[in-house]
Coordinates of C-alpha atoms in Angstrom, one line a residue:
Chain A
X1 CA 83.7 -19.6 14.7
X2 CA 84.4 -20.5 11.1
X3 CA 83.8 -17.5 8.8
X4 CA 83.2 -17.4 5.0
X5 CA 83.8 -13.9 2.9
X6 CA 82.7 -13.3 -0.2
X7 CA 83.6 -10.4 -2.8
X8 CA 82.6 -8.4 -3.9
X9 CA 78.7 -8.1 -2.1
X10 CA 77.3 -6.8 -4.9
X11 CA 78.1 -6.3 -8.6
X12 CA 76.1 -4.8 -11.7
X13 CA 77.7 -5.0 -15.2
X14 CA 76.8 -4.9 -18.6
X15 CA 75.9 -7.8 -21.0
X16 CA 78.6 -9.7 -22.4
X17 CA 80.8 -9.1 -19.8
X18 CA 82.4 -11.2 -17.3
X19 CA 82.3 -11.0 -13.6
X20 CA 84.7 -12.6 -10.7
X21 CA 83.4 -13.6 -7.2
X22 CA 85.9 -14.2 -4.5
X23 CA 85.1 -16.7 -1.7
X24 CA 87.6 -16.8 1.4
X25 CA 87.4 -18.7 4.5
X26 CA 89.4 -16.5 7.2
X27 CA 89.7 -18.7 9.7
X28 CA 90.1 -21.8 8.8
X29 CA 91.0 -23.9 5.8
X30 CA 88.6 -25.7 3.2
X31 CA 89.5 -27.6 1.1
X32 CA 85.5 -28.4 -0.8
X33 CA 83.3 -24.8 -1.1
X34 CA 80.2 -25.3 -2.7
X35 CA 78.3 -22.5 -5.2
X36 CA 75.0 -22.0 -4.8
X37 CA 72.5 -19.5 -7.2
X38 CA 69.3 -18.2 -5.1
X39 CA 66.5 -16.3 -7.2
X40 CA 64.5 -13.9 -5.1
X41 CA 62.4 -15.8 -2.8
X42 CA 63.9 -19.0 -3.7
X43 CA 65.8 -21.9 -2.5
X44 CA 69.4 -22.6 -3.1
X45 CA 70.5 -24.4 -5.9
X46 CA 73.7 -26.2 -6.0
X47 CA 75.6 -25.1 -9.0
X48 CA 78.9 -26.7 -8.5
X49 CA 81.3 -28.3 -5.6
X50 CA 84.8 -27.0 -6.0
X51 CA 87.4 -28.8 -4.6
X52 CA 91.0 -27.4 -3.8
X53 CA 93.4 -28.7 -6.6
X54 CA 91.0 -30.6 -9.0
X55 CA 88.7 -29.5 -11.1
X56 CA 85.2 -28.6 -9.9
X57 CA 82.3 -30.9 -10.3
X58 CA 79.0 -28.9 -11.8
X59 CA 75.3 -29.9 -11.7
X60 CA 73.2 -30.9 -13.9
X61 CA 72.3 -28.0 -16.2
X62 CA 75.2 -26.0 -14.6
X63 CA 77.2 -24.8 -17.9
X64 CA 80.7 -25.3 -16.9
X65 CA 82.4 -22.9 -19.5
X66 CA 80.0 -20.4 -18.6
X67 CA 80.6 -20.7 -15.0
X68 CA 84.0 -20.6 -14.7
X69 CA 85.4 -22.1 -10.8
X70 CA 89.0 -21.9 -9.3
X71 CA 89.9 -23.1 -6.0
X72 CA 93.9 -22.7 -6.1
X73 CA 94.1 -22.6 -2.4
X74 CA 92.4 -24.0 0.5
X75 CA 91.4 -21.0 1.6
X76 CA 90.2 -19.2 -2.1
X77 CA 87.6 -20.2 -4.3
X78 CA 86.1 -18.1 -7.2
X79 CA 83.7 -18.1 -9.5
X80 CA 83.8 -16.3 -13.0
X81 CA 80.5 -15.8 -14.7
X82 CA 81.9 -15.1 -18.6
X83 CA 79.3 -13.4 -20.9
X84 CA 76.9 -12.5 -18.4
X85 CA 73.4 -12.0 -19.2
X86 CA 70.5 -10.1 -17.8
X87 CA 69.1 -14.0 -17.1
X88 CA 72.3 -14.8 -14.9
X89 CA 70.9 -12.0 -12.1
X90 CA 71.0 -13.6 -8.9
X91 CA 72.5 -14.0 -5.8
X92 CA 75.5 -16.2 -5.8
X93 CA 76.5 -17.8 -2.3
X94 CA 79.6 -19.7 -1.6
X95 CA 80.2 -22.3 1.5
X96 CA 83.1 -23.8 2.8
X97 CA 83.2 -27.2 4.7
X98 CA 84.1 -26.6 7.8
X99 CA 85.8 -30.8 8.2
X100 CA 84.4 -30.4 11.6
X101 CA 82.6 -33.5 12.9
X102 CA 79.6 -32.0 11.9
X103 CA 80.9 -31.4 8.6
X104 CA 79.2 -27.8 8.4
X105 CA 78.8 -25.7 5.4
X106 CA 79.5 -22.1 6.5
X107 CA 77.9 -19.7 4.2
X108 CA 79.8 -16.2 2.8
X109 CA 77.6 -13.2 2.9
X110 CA 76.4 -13.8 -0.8
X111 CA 77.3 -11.9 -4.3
X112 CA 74.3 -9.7 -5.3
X113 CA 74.8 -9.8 -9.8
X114 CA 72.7 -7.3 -11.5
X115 CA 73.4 -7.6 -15.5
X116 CA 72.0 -4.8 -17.3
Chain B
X1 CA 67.6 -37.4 -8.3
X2 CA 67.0 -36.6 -5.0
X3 CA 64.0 -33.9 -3.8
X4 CA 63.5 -32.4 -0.4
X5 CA 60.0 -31.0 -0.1
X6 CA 59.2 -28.5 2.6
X7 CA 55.9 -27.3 3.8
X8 CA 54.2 -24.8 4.3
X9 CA 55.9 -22.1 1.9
X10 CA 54.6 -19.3 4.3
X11 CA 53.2 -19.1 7.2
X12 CA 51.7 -16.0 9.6
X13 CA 51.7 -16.2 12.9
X14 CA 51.0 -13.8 15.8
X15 CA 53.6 -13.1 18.0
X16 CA 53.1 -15.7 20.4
X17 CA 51.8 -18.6 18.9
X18 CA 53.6 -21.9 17.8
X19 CA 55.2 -22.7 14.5
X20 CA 56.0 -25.8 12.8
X21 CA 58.1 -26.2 9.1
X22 CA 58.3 -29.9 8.1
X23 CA 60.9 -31.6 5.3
X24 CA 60.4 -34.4 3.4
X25 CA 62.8 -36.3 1.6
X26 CA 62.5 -38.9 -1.9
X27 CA 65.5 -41.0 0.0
X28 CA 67.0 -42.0 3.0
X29 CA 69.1 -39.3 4.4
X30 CA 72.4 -39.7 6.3
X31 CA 71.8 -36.5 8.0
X32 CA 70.0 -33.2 7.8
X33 CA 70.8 -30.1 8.5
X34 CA 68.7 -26.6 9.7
X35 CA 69.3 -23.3 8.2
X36 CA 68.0 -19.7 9.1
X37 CA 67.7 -17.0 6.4
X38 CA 66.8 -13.8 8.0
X39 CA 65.7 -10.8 4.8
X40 CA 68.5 -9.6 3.1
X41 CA 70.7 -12.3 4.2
X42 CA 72.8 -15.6 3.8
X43 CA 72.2 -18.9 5.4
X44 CA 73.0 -19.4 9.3
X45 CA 73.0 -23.5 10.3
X46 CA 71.0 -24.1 13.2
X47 CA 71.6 -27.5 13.8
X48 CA 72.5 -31.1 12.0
X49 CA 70.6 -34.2 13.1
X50 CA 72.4 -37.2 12.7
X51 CA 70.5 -40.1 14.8
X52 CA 67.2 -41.9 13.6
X53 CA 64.2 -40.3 15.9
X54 CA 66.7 -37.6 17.3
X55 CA 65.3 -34.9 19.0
X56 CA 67.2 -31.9 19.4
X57 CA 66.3 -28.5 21.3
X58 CA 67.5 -25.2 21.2
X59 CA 65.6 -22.9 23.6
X60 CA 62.5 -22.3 22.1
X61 CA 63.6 -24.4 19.0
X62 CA 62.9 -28.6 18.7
X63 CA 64.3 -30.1 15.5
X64 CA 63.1 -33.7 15.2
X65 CA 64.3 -36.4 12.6
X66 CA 62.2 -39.4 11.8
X67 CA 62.6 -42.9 12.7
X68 CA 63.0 -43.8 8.5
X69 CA 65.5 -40.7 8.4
X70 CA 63.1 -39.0 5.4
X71 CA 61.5 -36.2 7.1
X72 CA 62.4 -33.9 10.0
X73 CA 60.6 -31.3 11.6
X74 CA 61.4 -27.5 13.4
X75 CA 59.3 -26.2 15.7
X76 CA 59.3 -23.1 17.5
X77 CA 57.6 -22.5 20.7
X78 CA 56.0 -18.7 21.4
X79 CA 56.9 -17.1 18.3
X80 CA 59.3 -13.7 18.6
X81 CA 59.8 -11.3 15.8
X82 CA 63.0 -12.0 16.4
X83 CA 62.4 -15.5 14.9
X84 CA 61.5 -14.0 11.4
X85 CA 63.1 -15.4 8.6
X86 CA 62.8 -18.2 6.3
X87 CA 64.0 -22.0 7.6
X88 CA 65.5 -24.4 5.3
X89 CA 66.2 -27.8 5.7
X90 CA 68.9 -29.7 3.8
X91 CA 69.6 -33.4 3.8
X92 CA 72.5 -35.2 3.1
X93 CA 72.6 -38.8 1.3
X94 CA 75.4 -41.3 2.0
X95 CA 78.9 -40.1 2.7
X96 CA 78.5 -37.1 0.0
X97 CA 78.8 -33.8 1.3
X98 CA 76.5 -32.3 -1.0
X99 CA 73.0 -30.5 0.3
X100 CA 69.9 -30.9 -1.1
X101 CA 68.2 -27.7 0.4
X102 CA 64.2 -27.6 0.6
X103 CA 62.4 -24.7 -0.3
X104 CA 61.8 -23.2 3.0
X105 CA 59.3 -21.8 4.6
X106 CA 58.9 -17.9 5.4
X107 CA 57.9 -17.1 9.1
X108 CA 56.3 -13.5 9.4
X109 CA 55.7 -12.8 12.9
X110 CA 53.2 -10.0 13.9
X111 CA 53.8 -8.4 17.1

């Protein structure tokens, strides 16, 4: 079956700094991931759909220059938070689309970010 | 913008008994899709319905979607702690692959 990594699994930095979060799909290729932010018993939130090639398109309220999204190859997306901030603590879960006839979203493991 | 409501937010059940998690959406959906989130973990899809009034079963599992393709429901049949976790639903408008996910609902089962 499709599967979605992400990395790192969990991350803790200091304020101010900026953190990267790789999302791969293994086994097949993708060419729209999706970003989602889930606070602790929470639902997912979209943040941004990030298509191979173009730019990504964010959501409303999503800071775009804060949330930094690559997807150079259809297999790679990441996500750069810049200037983290205790507030930015989430969990940070990528999918891929799997272009089945379901159209599937397969989910990576998730990014735990603790900012101190 | 579009909402998806779920209900309950929580529910308890004994090990045995029935469970039911219902979605609502503002709009008319294309599709929707289940999701499984067991503690500590990411989303698992379940299952996409696609048809208006589709029924769909997985073993103990029946997914339903409504005849105006605005609300579905999941429910499971003799509860398993196996089956903790919380359920989202997610619905999709139009031809856009984006997910609108509900809040889900939290199944505790007590053995």
């Amino acid at each position: 079956g499709a599967v979605v990594s992400q990395h790192p699994s969990w991350v803790i930095c200091k304020s101010g700094t900026s953190v990267k979060i790789e999302c791969r799909s293994l086994d097949f290729q993708a060419t729209t991931m999706f970003w989602y932010r889930q606070f602790p018993k929470q639902s997912l939130m979209l943040m941004a759909t990030s298509n191979e090639g173009s730019k990504a398109t964010y959501e409303q309220g999503v800071e775009k220059d804060k949330f930094l999204i690559n997807h150079a190859s259809l297999t790679l997306s990441t996500l750069t938070v810049t200037s983290a901030h205790p507030e930015d603590s989430s969990f940070y879960i990528c999918s891929a689309l799997s272009g089945t006839v379901y159209n599937e979203q397969f989910f990576g493991p998730g990014t735990r970010l603790t900012v101190l | 913008g579009q909402q998806v409501m779920q209900i309950p937010q929580y529910q308890h059940v004994q090990e045995g008994e029935d469970f039911t998690t219902y979605c609502n959406s503002s709009t008319t959906l294309s599709n929707i899709q289940w999701y499984k989130q067991r503690p500590g973990g990411h989303p698992v899809f379940l299952i996409q319905l696609v048809k208006s009034g589709e029924v769909k079963k997985q073993k103990r599992l029946t997914f339903q979607f409504g005849e105006a393709k605005k609300n579905s429901s999941l429910h499971i049949t003799a509860t398993q702690t196996t089956d903790v976790g919380t359920y989202f639903c997610a619905g999709r408008e139009g031809s856009n692959y984006k997910l609108t996910f509900g809040k889900g609902t939290l199944l505790t089962v007590n053995p």
